[in-house]
XYZ file of C-alpha atoms in Angstrom:
502
model
C -23.678 -0.194 2.596
C -22.680 0.785 -0.864
C -25.587 3.178 -1.238
C -24.960 4.683 2.221
C -21.376 5.383 1.052
C -22.434 6.894 -2.339
C -25.008 9.225 -0.463
C -22.219 10.230 1.820
C -20.046 11.163 -1.055
C -22.831 13.092 -2.729
C -23.685 15.007 0.313
C -20.051 15.953 0.832
C -20.071 17.472 -2.622
C -23.415 19.195 -2.843
C -26.610 18.642 -0.950
C -28.763 19.020 -4.108
C -27.414 15.713 -5.231
C -29.321 14.141 -2.639
C -32.475 16.363 -3.114
C -32.323 19.010 -5.892
C -35.194 20.858 -4.032
C -32.639 21.970 -1.203
C -31.100 25.470 -1.488
C -27.705 26.193 -2.965
C -25.211 26.318 -0.111
C -23.067 29.471 -0.302
C -19.870 27.676 0.834
C -20.539 24.485 -1.101
C -17.558 23.121 -3.126
C -18.902 24.190 -6.385
C -19.384 27.840 -5.241
C -15.847 27.868 -3.663
C -14.290 26.309 -6.646
C -16.006 28.969 -8.907
C -14.633 31.742 -6.771
C -11.130 30.489 -7.015
C -11.235 29.458 -10.733
C -12.716 32.875 -11.567
C -10.042 34.880 -9.818
C -7.212 32.995 -11.617
C -9.052 33.388 -15.005
C -9.186 37.188 -14.533
C -5.467 37.153 -13.560
C -4.390 35.091 -16.526
C -6.299 36.619 -19.347
C -3.352 37.839 -21.128
C -1.517 34.415 -20.927
C -4.955 32.688 -21.784
C -4.118 30.027 -19.113
C -6.333 27.096 -18.870
C -7.802 25.244 -15.825
C -8.976 21.633 -15.097
C -11.713 20.745 -12.842
C -12.174 16.991 -11.868
C -15.436 15.742 -10.589
C -16.155 11.908 -10.698
C -19.736 12.017 -9.378
C -22.322 12.251 -12.022
C -21.971 13.539 -15.710
C -23.742 16.648 -17.568
C -27.185 15.407 -18.557
C -28.743 18.506 -20.031
C -32.158 17.287 -19.040
C -33.067 19.923 -16.512
C -31.838 17.744 -13.368
C -29.262 19.155 -11.079
C -25.603 18.247 -11.607
C -22.385 19.760 -10.578
C -21.003 20.226 -14.041
C -23.679 22.631 -15.314
C -23.947 24.366 -12.064
C -20.299 25.346 -12.184
C -20.729 26.308 -15.867
C -23.763 28.489 -15.120
C -21.912 30.306 -12.084
C -18.854 30.924 -14.208
C -21.001 32.366 -16.997
C -22.816 34.449 -14.492
C -19.570 36.112 -13.476
C -18.652 36.860 -17.033
C -16.835 33.955 -18.474
C -17.864 33.349 -22.136
C -19.705 30.091 -22.659
C -17.331 29.018 -25.432
C -14.431 29.138 -22.935
C -16.057 26.378 -20.871
C -16.031 22.808 -22.102
C -16.988 19.386 -20.730
C -14.927 16.380 -21.624
C -18.111 14.194 -22.128
C -19.151 16.334 -25.164
C -16.016 15.131 -27.053
C -17.365 11.672 -27.686
C -15.111 10.717 -30.662
C -11.320 10.762 -30.990
C -11.483 13.629 -33.636
C -13.758 15.812 -31.203
C -11.332 15.055 -28.316
C -8.138 16.050 -30.443
C -9.935 19.194 -31.487
C -11.032 20.076 -27.934
C -7.444 19.456 -26.516
C -6.021 21.694 -29.294
C -8.336 24.472 -28.183
C -7.312 24.049 -24.528
C -3.621 24.145 -25.661
C -4.143 27.343 -27.710
C -6.106 29.079 -25.039
C -9.472 29.086 -26.765
C -10.985 26.975 -23.961
C -9.976 28.039 -20.533
C -11.943 25.785 -18.493
C -12.124 21.983 -19.081
C -14.410 19.843 -16.762
C -14.365 16.036 -16.654
C -13.765 12.838 -14.684
C -10.523 10.713 -13.984
C -11.671 7.932 -16.450
C -12.294 10.459 -19.347
C -9.798 13.011 -18.466
C -7.053 11.073 -17.175
C -4.280 9.203 -19.153
C -3.920 10.595 -22.695
C -5.151 14.078 -21.983
C -2.309 16.175 -23.395
C -3.540 19.669 -22.650
C -0.530 20.754 -20.209
C 0.720 23.826 -22.333
C -1.245 26.431 -20.744
C -2.586 24.890 -17.550
C -2.229 27.183 -14.533
C -4.753 25.421 -12.132
C -6.186 22.046 -11.147
C -9.267 21.465 -8.940
C -10.226 18.243 -7.173
C -13.909 18.427 -6.266
C -14.304 15.022 -4.891
C -12.220 12.193 -3.650
C -11.378 9.193 -5.955
C -10.886 5.780 -4.548
C -7.286 5.022 -5.680
C -4.062 7.094 -5.220
C -3.321 6.399 -8.756
C -6.394 8.134 -9.825
C -4.914 11.395 -8.107
C -1.688 10.874 -9.786
C -3.341 10.581 -13.173
C -5.183 13.818 -12.388
C -2.288 15.888 -11.324
C -0.287 14.272 -14.009
C -2.223 16.389 -16.493
C -0.647 19.650 -15.158
C 2.631 18.456 -13.577
C 4.366 17.517 -16.818
C 6.879 18.746 -19.345
C 5.779 21.152 -21.909
C 3.795 23.334 -19.438
C 4.734 26.969 -20.038
C 3.977 27.927 -16.449
C 6.815 27.483 -14.105
C 4.297 27.190 -11.065
C 0.925 25.892 -11.068
C -1.962 25.633 -8.517
C -3.503 22.421 -7.310
C -6.757 22.803 -5.179
C -8.553 20.063 -3.019
C -11.925 20.722 -1.810
C -13.090 19.319 1.550
C -16.359 19.721 3.165
C -15.872 19.839 6.978
C -17.788 17.356 8.901
C -18.749 15.176 6.087
C -17.833 11.764 4.312
C -14.750 13.532 2.789
C -12.604 12.796 5.920
C -13.254 9.146 5.614
C -12.574 9.219 1.992
C -9.263 10.996 2.333
C -8.260 8.815 5.262
C -8.629 5.782 2.881
C -6.501 7.375 0.229
C -3.817 8.335 2.896
C -3.769 4.718 4.181
C -3.595 3.143 0.743
C -0.858 5.425 -0.349
C 1.152 4.728 2.815
C 1.448 1.134 2.171
C 2.029 1.620 -1.698
C 4.847 4.207 -0.824
C 6.440 1.760 1.704
C 6.150 -1.085 -0.883
C 7.615 0.846 -3.880
C 10.413 2.636 -1.925
C 11.272 0.169 1.009
C 10.979 3.040 3.518
C 9.375 2.552 6.966
C 8.329 -1.011 6.281
C 5.353 -2.319 8.124
C 4.479 -5.914 8.970
C 0.780 -5.882 7.642
C -1.578 -4.316 5.359
C -5.359 -4.330 5.609
C -7.406 -4.993 2.573
C -9.843 -2.232 2.588
C -12.926 -2.486 0.382
C -13.146 0.422 -1.927
C -16.911 1.530 -1.526
C -18.247 0.199 1.621
C -17.819 0.984 5.293
C -17.997 -1.782 7.842
C -21.221 -2.101 9.985
C -19.194 -1.061 13.118
C -17.867 2.187 11.367
C -21.309 3.151 10.152
C -22.791 2.474 13.691
C -20.124 4.679 15.280
C -20.876 7.439 12.782
C -24.492 7.318 12.920
C -25.263 7.102 16.646
C -25.106 9.914 19.043
C -24.025 7.797 22.061
C -20.347 8.649 22.902
C -19.736 5.214 24.563
C -20.735 3.429 21.540
C -18.488 5.602 19.380
C -15.553 5.006 21.791
C -16.301 1.420 21.755
C -16.292 1.221 17.942
C -13.067 3.228 17.844
C -11.552 0.851 20.391
C -12.606 -2.228 18.524
C -10.825 -0.986 15.470
C -7.650 -0.071 17.420
C -7.555 -3.237 19.340
C -8.106 -5.355 16.177
C -5.029 -3.390 14.541
C -2.826 -3.822 17.585
C -3.612 -7.510 17.859
C -2.865 -8.009 14.300
C 0.388 -6.055 14.757
C 1.308 -8.294 17.746
C 0.456 -11.366 15.844
C 2.768 -10.417 13.047
C 5.411 -9.321 15.566
C 5.287 -12.637 17.020
C 5.307 -14.516 13.662
C 8.346 -12.245 12.439
C 10.174 -13.198 15.728
C 9.591 -16.925 15.051
C 10.936 -16.354 11.484
C 13.942 -14.718 12.869
C 14.682 -17.413 15.309
C 14.460 -19.957 12.450
C 16.823 -17.827 10.375
C 19.299 -17.448 13.418
C 19.231 -21.193 14.092
C 18.954 -22.875 10.723
C 19.075 -20.667 7.521
C 21.773 -18.184 8.162
C 24.222 -20.563 9.500
C 23.750 -22.903 6.567
C 24.290 -20.112 4.110
C 27.217 -18.747 5.873
C 28.893 -22.208 5.815
C 28.159 -22.674 2.185
C 29.485 -19.321 1.291
C 32.643 -19.690 3.221
C 33.364 -23.374 1.724
C 32.776 -21.844 -1.775
C 35.189 -18.934 -0.984
C 37.740 -21.508 0.067
C 37.092 -23.338 -3.298
C 37.638 -20.126 -5.256
C 40.892 -19.416 -3.430
C 42.220 -22.893 -4.164
C 41.087 -22.894 -7.898
C 42.535 -19.356 -8.440
C 45.828 -20.660 -7.105
C 45.675 -23.736 -9.289
C 44.969 -21.422 -12.365
C 47.913 -19.333 -11.702
C 50.264 -22.377 -11.571
C 48.807 -23.731 -14.869
C 47.923 -20.628 -16.892
C 49.486 -20.223 -20.263
C 52.417 -17.852 -20.155
C 51.401 -15.934 -23.259
C 48.569 -15.712 -25.931
C 50.396 -17.819 -28.345
C 50.650 -20.682 -26.011
C 47.763 -23.116 -26.013
C 47.021 -26.810 -25.133
C 44.108 -28.743 -24.060
C 43.522 -32.424 -23.488
C 40.435 -33.989 -25.043
C 40.077 -37.715 -24.753
C 43.461 -39.333 -24.946
C 44.990 -36.575 -27.354
C 46.461 -33.216 -26.535
C 45.658 -30.563 -28.929
C 47.865 -27.334 -29.480
C 45.846 -26.019 -32.517
C 42.798 -24.029 -31.369
C 40.609 -24.890 -34.389
C 41.255 -28.550 -34.098
C 40.629 -28.436 -30.370
C 37.542 -26.515 -30.672
C 36.190 -29.096 -33.273
C 37.274 -31.970 -31.020
C 35.550 -30.502 -28.176
C 32.198 -30.263 -30.017
C 32.623 -33.868 -31.413
C 33.243 -35.131 -27.851
C 30.216 -33.332 -26.378
C 28.073 -34.873 -29.149
C 29.170 -38.237 -28.251
C 27.885 -37.787 -24.676
C 24.548 -39.582 -25.361
C 23.431 -40.237 -21.754
C 21.253 -37.205 -20.699
C 21.815 -35.412 -17.563
C 24.906 -37.355 -16.587
C 28.539 -35.969 -16.516
C 31.004 -37.742 -18.667
C 34.763 -37.055 -18.269
C 36.398 -35.872 -21.628
C 39.885 -34.141 -20.709
C 41.701 -31.734 -18.913
C 42.359 -27.821 -19.440
C 44.750 -25.698 -17.554
C 44.888 -27.780 -14.503
C 41.097 -28.421 -14.356
C 39.337 -31.711 -15.172
C 36.735 -31.442 -17.837
C 33.339 -33.136 -17.971
C 30.544 -32.708 -20.208
C 26.741 -33.283 -19.534
C 23.632 -32.840 -21.793
C 20.467 -31.173 -20.468
C 17.606 -32.855 -22.209
C 15.017 -30.385 -21.071
C 16.867 -27.188 -22.366
C 18.685 -29.274 -25.155
C 22.108 -27.814 -24.377
C 25.672 -29.134 -23.445
C 27.484 -27.849 -20.508
C 31.215 -28.364 -19.785
C 32.231 -28.418 -16.171
C 35.767 -27.515 -15.126
C 36.441 -29.221 -11.894
C 38.792 -28.039 -9.287
C 37.907 -27.634 -5.807
C 34.556 -26.414 -6.967
C 32.915 -26.787 -10.429
C 32.727 -24.106 -12.895
C 30.021 -24.529 -15.634
C 30.435 -23.329 -19.289
C 27.565 -23.687 -21.764
C 28.795 -25.087 -25.145
C 27.682 -23.602 -28.420
C 28.328 -24.336 -32.108
C 31.461 -21.969 -32.564
C 34.762 -24.029 -31.906
C 36.896 -21.018 -31.157
C 34.076 -19.315 -29.159
C 33.807 -22.386 -26.855
C 37.511 -22.352 -25.997
C 37.228 -18.584 -25.326
C 34.354 -19.194 -22.937
C 36.601 -21.805 -21.028
C 39.209 -19.013 -20.587
C 36.784 -16.468 -19.568
C 35.291 -18.665 -16.858
C 38.781 -19.241 -15.272
C 39.764 -15.557 -15.753
C 36.352 -14.539 -14.095
C 37.019 -16.584 -10.766
C 38.454 -13.509 -8.897
C 35.350 -11.396 -9.732
C 32.931 -14.204 -8.563
C 34.824 -14.728 -5.374
C 34.458 -11.052 -4.553
C 30.772 -11.289 -5.192
C 30.493 -14.408 -2.754
C 32.381 -12.358 -0.297
C 30.128 -9.494 -0.473
C 27.011 -11.888 0.115
C 28.729 -13.430 2.971
C 29.289 -10.120 4.531
C 25.448 -9.295 3.967
C 24.271 -12.517 5.355
C 26.575 -12.056 8.550
C 25.223 -8.592 8.903
C 21.535 -9.978 8.557
C 22.493 -12.595 11.247
C 23.652 -9.974 13.736
C 20.722 -7.614 13.139
C 18.315 -10.692 13.478
C 19.793 -11.289 16.851
C 19.086 -7.884 18.037
C 15.657 -7.831 16.517
C 14.611 -11.067 18.029
C 15.232 -9.761 21.500
C 12.861 -6.609 21.140
C 9.415 -6.716 22.731
C 6.310 -5.647 21.153
C 6.622 -1.936 21.259
C 2.866 -1.384 21.718
C 2.276 -3.966 24.353
C 1.242 -1.486 26.998
C -1.028 0.395 24.780
C -2.901 -2.902 23.646
C -3.202 -3.784 27.308
C -4.750 -0.429 28.126
C -7.198 -0.386 25.283
C -8.348 -4.015 25.904
C -8.917 -3.082 29.464
C -11.072 -0.071 28.538
C -12.905 -2.025 25.948
C -13.950 -4.719 28.501
C -15.350 -1.910 30.610
C -17.317 -0.419 27.823
C -18.593 -3.787 26.680
C -19.786 -4.554 30.214
C -21.650 -1.058 30.254
C -23.357 -1.624 26.858
C -24.148 -5.298 26.714
C -25.076 -5.934 30.474
C -27.928 -8.161 31.294
C -29.242 -8.760 34.797
C -26.714 -11.369 35.741
C -23.922 -8.974 34.807
C -25.071 -6.182 37.120
C -22.635 -6.904 39.918
C -19.554 -7.117 37.628
C -20.543 -3.715 36.158
C -20.976 -2.123 39.197
C -17.583 -3.293 40.433
C -15.951 -1.479 37.528
C -16.259 1.693 39.559
C -13.464 1.774 42.259
C -14.311 2.678 45.715
C -15.578 1.423 48.937
C -17.497 -1.849 48.741
C -19.861 -1.020 51.671
C -23.515 -1.827 50.675
C -24.769 1.304 52.461
C -22.914 3.676 50.067
C -24.735 2.034 46.914
C -27.364 4.823 46.557
C -24.670 7.455 46.367
C -22.575 5.478 43.973
C -25.491 4.707 41.692
C -26.527 8.294 41.761
C -22.960 9.316 40.806
C -22.798 6.890 38.011
C -26.382 8.042 36.736
C -25.130 11.890 36.710
C -21.938 11.112 34.952
C -23.745 9.326 31.955
C -26.922 11.153 31.150
C -26.895 10.105 27.454
C -26.212 6.395 27.886
C -29.557 5.374 29.155
C -31.423 7.274 26.299
C -29.070 5.959 23.836
C -29.502 2.291 25.087
C -33.164 2.686 24.883
C -32.868 3.806 21.287
C -30.912 1.003 20.140
C -33.253 -1.583 21.784
C -30.828 -2.810 24.502
C -31.458 -2.861 28.401
C -30.344 0.317 29.849
C -27.657 0.091 32.388
C -28.620 3.109 34.169
C -32.197 1.900 34.410
C -30.933 -1.181 36.317
C -28.644 1.099 38.476
C -31.600 3.335 39.362
C -33.767 0.352 40.388
C -30.867 -1.046 42.445
C -30.722 2.445 44.222
C -34.442 2.354 44.927
C -34.326 -1.128 46.225
C -31.303 -0.278 48.470
C -32.936 2.913 49.772
C -36.259 1.308 50.414
C -34.655 -1.526 52.290
C -36.468 -4.432 50.530
C -35.689 -7.842 51.969
C -35.919 -10.055 48.918
C -33.032 -12.312 47.920
C -32.144 -10.482 44.891
C -31.733 -7.021 46.685
C -29.863 -8.604 49.588
C -27.368 -10.349 47.122
C -26.905 -6.994 45.276
C -26.224 -5.019 48.518
C -23.731 -7.755 49.658
C -21.632 -7.577 46.357
C -21.829 -3.835 46.229
């Protein structure tokens, strides 16, 4: 599968990559690129503007075999571009040579620089005179395209406007490659920007098609193509429905369990903050010069002594992870606990709720931290109030979302019905003949069997041939046999049963 994929990419770029004996196509990517690049080269001679040409397939070999790099160089030279103005990034195989080459591009000595994403992506600072960039093939990752275009779309470029060309060969593997890039970029963009969120993302292998997609691309039978397309579409719709159902169950859990618990907890904490703010207002020091704190059985009015006593009291708390009451500060009970894992002391100011303060080695700094925690209660209460408002909004939104049905239910049912009919046509064996014939609506009279079979035969001229080519029993061959048996009036049991069901 990897080889098929790689050959498809080669053919989209130039058929001579598959067989160098084939002729040069006049509308190939390389020829078209040369035409556009040469026109820009002529228009920007005075400015000595430069151009980048990206090609990830193959590298210049200089061994006589065909490759796109040398083909583009030769065609540019045939139009009159001097050879010294064309360079391959691959020839700059050391950091010194690469720096020299980049300097020539920036100064206008080299007007065309050709290379791959890996060699000419990040770190290629040649933007000064760049006027155009050409994508000859399709990389596998959106980030590769960003790296390529980041060479020209950046600060330091003296051109206010630049041109970016993307070359696509109609009816080739290019469409599949660009579709992969598009799908990947959609999911990346949704994750990075949180816009248009989706419920699922498929893991797409970089370089291989699925067997079903290759079969759909390779066969000429329109019914097989339609079946493969429907298989993919139905699979995606089923995945979307399964994720929609899972999302609905999660929303129901949130509505019944999680959101109510969070709301109750936040309301309780808000009430605690209100009560503690009121307590603090009643016991707050009237001015900056007033100070008192109770540590142990003693009340301290000197901050230095109080700070030292607080540290000594914390050190005396010998039992890890157990709170020990040590005093009172501005109407709040104080307790200390030692976290043995992080080796730190924490003082808890207990009112209606608990306010934690980490204790350090600075006596005055510890007292300031206690005051800051009490002063900051109003801000923390506002934060909790905002969170409560958000959760209540999420609850209301969840109640609306959980009632919404799967938006593509009708589309899924329609595609599944059509897929079952196609499966019956393409996979039928002898015992399935009556069911397949019943697919076509109309009178059930056995006498009309010849006309019905003939109509089906006329409508599907390619299906019989395609079924023979893929080694499966042909539905139409069976229909013709049934028509002949009905017209000839055979009396065997199988024909009688068939006529009866028709």
